[in-house]
């Protein structure tokens, strides 16, 4: 799959992305401590009928950092630069966790490009005060002990029931996460901490939106995240596991995405 990897410059920084298939453009945005490889298992099937774009977000994968704070708007602007380079005028966005925050920022900045939105283990709500304090603690922790922070952060994303069953997969994800530079981690934490409330998009967007949540997600508490879609047409999909639906519920998630893309 690597033969499809391309780079462009954004603010004098190399951005790495892949481009597979033909059809409706679908932009897959990874989460915090992840990179574009998280989608590798999904590309063969999804690219049969769609044009699938995966991007290493700022400070992640092999895309470098542009500063000490990567606001969600900066990330969205970078994504727009990639789409402009590819001459893509309309696209569906699927964002995992932080990728969802970026997709929402993109939807606010470039509404006319949006064809659909899937929030995967993500939310339109901003950080609570408690969450902001946790981000500050995380910034301190990663500066003190980078490896321990990354390894623990990844383990906590899986539901406890799955940590033994998926031990090998989790180890691989930790190894990938450990390639994320310190500056990229801190800039992402700072950017997530200051992100805006974008719930209004879920209520008024003219395109189809799906929200995929895990019942045992330790990062985004399931019940708290149902409130944002009350009174909306957002399609809710619930899995029984944790924050990493693309690993914990891979086959079911693939079916959900294929069915969603048929309707867009």
XYZ file of C-alpha atoms in Angstrom:
264
model
C 0.000 0.000 0.000
C 2.962 2.302 0.491
C 3.340 2.923 -3.225
C 0.415 5.352 -2.964
C 2.102 7.599 -0.363
C 2.546 11.198 -1.502
C 3.718 14.447 0.066
C 2.900 18.122 -0.361
C 4.127 21.234 1.416
C 1.941 23.118 3.875
C 3.586 26.154 5.540
C 6.990 24.807 4.446
C 6.264 21.495 6.178
C 5.981 18.135 4.426
C 2.540 16.554 4.749
C 2.283 12.820 4.051
C -0.906 11.273 2.651
C -2.218 8.369 0.562
C -4.749 8.342 -2.265
C -6.455 5.071 -3.279
C -9.297 4.206 -5.643
C -11.892 6.187 -7.567
C -15.366 7.469 -6.778
C -16.699 9.550 -3.892
C -13.783 11.132 -2.048
C -13.581 9.897 1.555
C -11.045 11.504 3.901
C -9.993 9.293 6.843
C -8.524 11.262 9.767
C -6.668 9.401 12.513
C -6.661 10.268 16.206
C -4.133 11.416 18.794
C -0.953 9.231 18.916
C -2.077 7.472 15.719
C -1.133 7.949 12.078
C -2.580 7.186 8.671
C -1.620 3.499 8.977
C -4.515 2.988 11.413
C -6.795 2.788 8.335
C -4.777 0.166 6.432
C -7.218 -2.670 7.180
C -10.115 -0.600 5.772
C -8.600 0.740 2.550
C -8.859 -2.427 0.364
C -12.628 -2.718 0.847
C -13.530 0.985 0.990
C -11.447 1.885 -2.074
C -13.371 -0.558 -4.303
C -16.070 2.061 -4.850
C -14.620 5.225 -3.311
C -11.535 7.404 -3.487
C -9.913 7.011 -0.074
C -7.544 9.696 1.244
C -5.579 9.125 4.461
C -3.426 11.893 5.940
C -0.738 12.031 8.628
C -1.969 14.960 10.718
C 0.379 17.691 11.945
C 3.049 16.312 14.294
C 1.966 12.698 13.692
C 3.246 9.906 11.467
C 5.787 11.341 9.057
C 4.158 14.788 8.927
C 6.191 17.271 10.938
C 4.983 19.884 13.412
C 4.362 23.521 12.442
C 4.380 24.937 15.974
C 3.863 24.295 19.670
C 0.063 24.389 19.458
C -1.764 22.598 16.637
C -5.278 24.042 16.859
C -8.016 21.964 15.240
C -8.403 24.834 12.748
C -4.705 24.536 11.738
C -5.194 20.814 11.132
C -8.376 21.465 9.123
C -6.572 24.093 7.046
C -3.812 21.589 6.293
C -6.397 18.952 5.256
C -8.001 21.523 2.955
C -4.599 22.159 1.353
C -4.260 18.428 0.596
C -7.756 18.277 -0.956
C -7.077 21.412 -2.995
C -3.874 19.800 -4.314
C -5.883 16.678 -5.275
C -8.567 18.868 -6.908
C -11.236 17.347 -4.649
C -14.233 19.655 -4.300
C -16.555 17.492 -2.162
C -15.689 14.801 0.351
C -17.023 12.618 3.127
C -15.014 12.812 6.364
C -14.461 9.987 8.841
C -12.582 11.119 11.951
C -11.413 8.956 14.837
C -11.335 10.811 18.171
C -9.082 13.865 17.529
C -9.676 13.259 13.812
C -13.363 13.883 14.499
C -12.582 17.201 16.205
C -10.596 18.160 13.100
C -13.403 17.044 10.768
C -15.819 19.271 12.731
C -13.425 22.229 12.492
C -13.197 21.535 8.751
C -17.015 21.412 8.504
C -17.198 24.860 10.115
C -14.458 26.402 7.940
C -15.260 24.710 4.617
C -18.956 23.805 4.804
C -19.344 23.657 1.017
C -16.769 20.823 0.751
C -18.712 18.538 3.122
C -20.632 15.605 1.682
C -20.931 13.601 4.886
C -19.433 13.199 8.349
C -18.722 10.166 10.516
C -17.543 10.830 14.074
C -15.829 7.667 15.283
C -15.333 7.576 19.073
C -15.454 11.370 18.948
C -17.590 14.295 20.095
C -18.691 17.779 19.082
C -18.338 18.992 22.676
C -15.306 20.935 23.933
C -13.113 19.796 26.827
C -14.665 20.219 30.269
C -12.595 22.086 32.874
C -11.618 18.745 34.379
C -10.549 17.451 30.973
C -8.450 20.577 30.376
C -6.639 19.950 33.651
C -6.040 16.359 32.547
C -4.510 17.654 29.292
C -2.150 19.853 31.331
C -1.186 16.844 33.448
C -0.627 14.814 30.282
C 1.676 17.510 28.854
C 3.709 17.399 32.074
C 3.755 13.590 32.131
C 4.907 13.155 28.524
C 7.732 15.642 29.066
C 8.845 13.736 32.180
C 8.586 10.189 30.821
C 7.721 10.025 27.139
C 7.718 6.221 26.735
C 5.690 5.454 29.861
C 3.129 8.119 28.924
C 2.640 6.820 25.377
C 2.412 3.154 26.384
C -0.097 3.847 29.149
C -2.177 6.200 27.018
C -2.635 3.532 24.342
C -3.529 0.754 26.813
C -6.230 2.956 28.363
C -7.990 3.370 25.010
C -9.096 -0.279 24.974
C -11.870 -1.721 27.114
C -10.429 -3.841 29.920
C -12.086 -6.981 28.506
C -10.070 -6.614 25.305
C -6.609 -5.916 26.686
C -5.617 -9.601 26.857
C -7.471 -10.674 23.719
C -5.861 -7.931 21.627
C -2.463 -7.943 23.336
C -0.467 -8.290 20.082
C -2.456 -5.612 18.257
C -2.104 -3.243 21.212
C 1.670 -3.783 21.294
C 1.875 -2.890 17.573
C -0.182 0.258 18.149
C 2.122 1.253 21.011
C 5.154 0.820 18.725
C 3.502 3.036 16.076
C 2.529 5.620 18.728
C 6.123 5.760 19.973
C 7.113 7.181 16.580
C 5.106 10.343 17.384
C 7.557 13.137 18.269
C 7.254 14.868 21.641
C 6.477 18.209 19.987
C 3.644 16.621 18.003
C 2.131 15.116 21.163
C 2.291 18.367 23.159
C 0.985 20.476 20.236
C -1.987 18.103 19.806
C -2.815 18.139 23.533
C -2.654 21.952 23.542
C -4.841 22.091 20.418
C -7.490 19.697 21.758
C -7.602 21.608 25.035
C -8.674 24.853 23.331
C -11.102 23.429 20.789
C -14.555 24.978 20.396
C -18.031 23.571 20.948
C -19.348 22.526 17.524
C -22.578 20.770 18.501
C -24.512 23.185 16.268
C -23.135 21.311 13.220
C -24.875 18.107 14.363
C -28.194 19.983 14.480
C -28.075 21.971 11.247
C -25.714 20.311 8.753
C -27.476 19.456 5.467
C -25.458 16.241 4.906
C -25.768 12.831 6.620
C -23.891 12.467 9.926
C -23.170 9.286 11.880
C -21.871 9.072 15.446
C -20.159 5.809 16.398
C -19.591 5.234 20.105
C -18.235 2.466 22.320
C -20.248 1.532 25.425
C -17.057 0.955 27.437
C -15.095 3.911 26.097
C -12.930 5.158 28.957
C -12.125 8.423 27.161
C -15.571 9.554 26.014
C -18.233 8.442 28.488
C -21.050 6.865 26.452
C -24.066 8.387 28.242
C -22.545 11.883 28.256
C -22.183 11.769 24.502
C -25.796 10.911 23.698
C -26.998 14.374 24.724
C -25.345 16.098 21.746
C -27.518 14.219 19.244
C -30.900 14.605 20.963
C -33.354 16.125 18.505
C -31.005 15.629 15.537
C -31.075 13.310 12.520
C -27.623 11.957 13.402
C -27.404 8.187 12.986
C -26.139 6.589 16.211
C -24.119 3.371 16.037
C -23.160 1.719 19.324
C -20.482 -0.916 19.844
C -20.018 -2.832 23.098
C -16.314 -2.054 23.485
C -13.835 0.801 24.048
C -12.387 3.848 22.298
C -10.616 1.864 19.555
C -13.590 0.677 17.477
C -11.389 0.290 14.386
C -9.515 -2.494 16.254
C -12.001 -3.742 18.847
C -14.936 -3.886 16.412
C -13.123 -3.893 13.082
C -15.481 -6.079 11.015
C -18.649 -4.421 12.293
C -17.173 -0.969 11.729
C -16.252 -1.810 8.147
C -19.867 -2.871 7.478
C -21.182 0.353 9.047
C -18.869 2.485 6.884
C -19.705 0.593 3.673
C -23.446 1.000 4.337
C -23.058 4.668 5.258
C -21.109 5.408 2.059
C -23.828 3.779 -0.055
C -26.289 6.382 1.230
C -24.104 9.469 0.729
